[in-house]
Amino acid sequence: MHSTTASPTPTHCPYCALQCGMGLAQDPGRDGGLAVVEREFPVNRGALCGKGRTATEVLSSRVRLTEPLIRTHATGRLEPATWEAALDRIAEGLSRTRAEHGPDAVGVFGGGGLTNEKAYGLGKFARVVLGTSQIDYNGRFCMSSAAAAHQRAFGLDRGLPFPLEDIPRTGCVILVGSNLAETMPPALRYLTELRENGGTLIVVDPRRTRTAAQADLHLAPRPGTDLALALGLLHLVVAQGRTDEAYIRERTSGWEEARAGAMAHWPELVERITGVSVPELREAVRLFCAPDDAMVLTARGPEQQAKGTDTVGAWINLVLATGRAGRPHSGYGCLTGQGNGQGGREHGQKADQLPGYRKLSDPAARAHVAEVWGVAPESLPGPGRSAYELLDALGGDVKSLLLMGSNPVVSAPRAAHIERRLRSLDFLAVADVVLSETAELADVVLPVTQWAEETGTTTNLEGRVLLRRQAITPPAGVRTDLFVLHELAARLGVEKGFPTDPEEVFEELRRASAGGPADYSGITYRRLAEEEGVFWPCPAEPGHGDGEDAALDAAPDDPSAELPGAEAESASASASASTGVHPGTPRLFLDRFATEDGRARFVPVTHRAAAEEPDAEFPVLLTTGRVVAQYQSGAQTRRVAELNAAAPGPFVELHPQLAARIGVADGEDVTVVSRRGTAVAPAKVTRSIRPDTVFMPFHWAGEGRANTLTHPALDPVSRMPEFKVCAVRLERTGPPGLAKSA
Ligand code: SF4
């Protein structure tokens, strides 16, 4: 990391949901013009992973887009164009589709990396300008099952209902399907401190990851069976009389049905399903129940399954039965992955939502948001399709697509099929920072600004709203996403309502969110500049503004505006209280849950098989995930030399027994075949994975693309695809005659 005497701009990393604080110092001699410097911020306390340290590399004109591109009839290639021509071409393409096939023939696809302002603007653009219901975003692939389970159990979805700083203060953490050591390295310190304070760590993961290696107990279930594992643990909790009956009576509902479901999953049955032995199950229960306080944290492992909502629900049931939710230093939380995965799902780019985490199907919510937008409630379309279903419909009844900040050619399940769907569109426009694999397919590509080149807010995995500040002037040919929405709206006949100033958009977002579950109305840019983030819900308190405006015009219209159980506290709580400003809500549910009766809801769940189990033809399980030096589809990180050197390409992680069966040595290419397609990548032979399972990271396109293989089965509630488990066959890649398979 550079040291510099220049006054750095305090901001946040562009990548994951930890949203680490960092400083950006002017450094004209450096490619990209900025140097990352250390900054104290409560979440990461100065630490950054390699992705954050090298993030300024993507600002370089060598790797980023600097001018619009239009595919020409003459060459069939993307050629440089003016902004006027590119915007005209997009407006024409979208208008023609709408005129010929109706508004729902135009799709919009967003991203979990977009700022709150962009996500808000994109949702409004789809509904007000295009009039389409066909909008969703790639956050659906990230944590939507946990969001759905949160809503079912607690009546409200905020990934972590407590700050990360609570983790070291608890007694035991069960970390399910998360490899923090690779996905969010600075967050690992919370687990280290937990153990230094005498707490224990249980990691549930089919692989002995670097995170699992630090655990007091590592449980390695067969992929797709963590629902059964959670039920087995709850069974033992009941059998050993370790439930908190007073808590269950006073703060929950639905226990008897959930209890019955757990009692049907006795330990020996769970051992057969999961591969986790009965003694290991008993040890996990002993560690989890011994302290007064404990937590369960889940990530993509349990969530990216066709039964992800029920799987997370099973872990929440364990937390509730032991009386651990809605108490200090205890509870359940989801470790959201994408940079603005939390905020991105709150403000309207999701198929079924309006800003403030309001439901598009709720008449009162429609009326409130329509009034802010100055349109008739009945003009707003209804809920549309989920992300995979929308992508699968491309070229069918969805003929044109506007895509911002996403790369589904690499990140969608059954990716070869989705690539074909994208190619079959009448018209595709992509706004992005780099020429991603998806942008390469577009008719028009717009080069847009990125994190350090613009100002905007994000909401991290704790529900902490943050201000990312502009630190550098973008290249001359680049414009903001808000400019794109403004210009396209004007070309499509909507002259007002799409400002290009992010603060102006945020002011409108405040009004639109007022009174909703994710109420941002008490948050302003000025507050965010002065405080280290503000946790939502943070309502504006009429008559007690923050000094900039006395109160918002819009009064809360939803009973959930007065969130039950929301404990108002923050570093500035006392100061805020004296000025009448809401301090934000770091900890939720301490007195009541956000359900109608204030009780958390047990949900009866039962184990079921994955959508695709191994058989004679495809006898091995594939699970996918990330590595430390790459981020999501790799569109940005694959352009950073240091990261590429550390993680140059895909691999297939497999156990020595499996490697021996197909005759492949470490480093040799192995072919992985599923019912969706074939991928080839070097073998990485290791004892840290189960012999019946292979792992592939999903950051790369081409022949090593892991998502060529993955299954698009969807969770019935969250509509999240089953990235974490499918059946494959392995073959040694080599001359005919040498091939062996398993
Ligand atoms: Fe950025 Fe996440 Fe790394 Fe922090 S952990 S530096 S937010 S990628």
PDB file of C-alpha atoms in Angstrom, residues 140 144-146 148-149 152 302-312 386 389 608 712-722:
ATOM      1  CA  ARG A 140     -31.068 -12.657  -6.992  1.00  0.00           C
ATOM      2  CA  SER A 144     -32.159 -13.868  -1.955  1.00  0.00           C
ATOM      3  CA  SER A 145     -32.865 -17.129  -0.101  1.00  0.00           C
ATOM      4  CA  ALA A 146     -31.574 -15.634   3.141  1.00  0.00           C
ATOM      5  CA  ALA A 148     -36.768 -14.645   1.988  1.00  0.00           C
ATOM      6  CA  ALA A 149     -36.037 -16.669   5.132  1.00  0.00           C
ATOM      7  CA  ARG A 152     -40.595 -15.321   6.864  1.00  0.00           C
ATOM      8  CA  PRO A 302     -26.939 -22.960   2.235  1.00  0.00           C
ATOM      9  CA  GLU A 303     -28.561 -20.162   0.236  1.00  0.00           C
ATOM     10  CA  GLN A 304     -27.688 -21.095  -3.370  1.00  0.00           C
ATOM     11  CA  GLN A 305     -29.842 -24.187  -3.395  1.00  0.00           C
ATOM     12  CA  ALA A 306     -33.252 -25.023  -4.803  1.00  0.00           C
ATOM     13  CA  LYS A 307     -34.280 -25.376  -1.148  1.00  0.00           C
ATOM     14  CA  GLY A 308     -32.204 -22.419   0.049  1.00  0.00           C
ATOM     15  CA  THR A 309     -35.016 -20.584   1.822  1.00  0.00           C
ATOM     16  CA  ASP A 310     -35.929 -23.685   3.820  1.00  0.00           C
ATOM     17  CA  THR A 311     -32.271 -24.432   4.516  1.00  0.00           C
ATOM     18  CA  VAL A 312     -31.711 -20.978   5.981  1.00  0.00           C
ATOM     19  CA  SER A 386     -36.886 -13.412 -11.312  1.00  0.00           C
ATOM     20  CA  GLU A 389     -36.430 -16.642 -15.514  1.00  0.00           C
ATOM     21  CA  ARG A 608     -35.316 -33.025   0.436  1.00  0.00           C
ATOM     22  CA  PRO A 712     -30.825 -23.579 -12.955  1.00  0.00           C
ATOM     23  CA  ALA A 713     -33.327 -25.207 -10.576  1.00  0.00           C
ATOM     24  CA  LEU A 714     -34.938 -22.392  -8.572  1.00  0.00           C
ATOM     25  CA  ASP A 715     -35.950 -22.106  -4.950  1.00  0.00           C
ATOM     26  CA  PRO A 716     -39.760 -21.873  -4.953  1.00  0.00           C
ATOM     27  CA  VAL A 717     -39.806 -18.843  -2.634  1.00  0.00           C
ATOM     28  CA  SER A 718     -36.674 -16.814  -3.421  1.00  0.00           C
ATOM     29  CA  ARG A 719     -36.281 -17.962  -7.075  1.00  0.00           C
ATOM     30  CA  MET A 720     -32.565 -18.354  -6.404  1.00  0.00           C
ATOM     31  CA  PRO A 721     -30.748 -20.902  -8.595  1.00  0.00           C
ATOM     32  CA  GLU A 722     -28.990 -23.992  -7.295  1.00  0.00           C
TER      33      GLU A 722
END
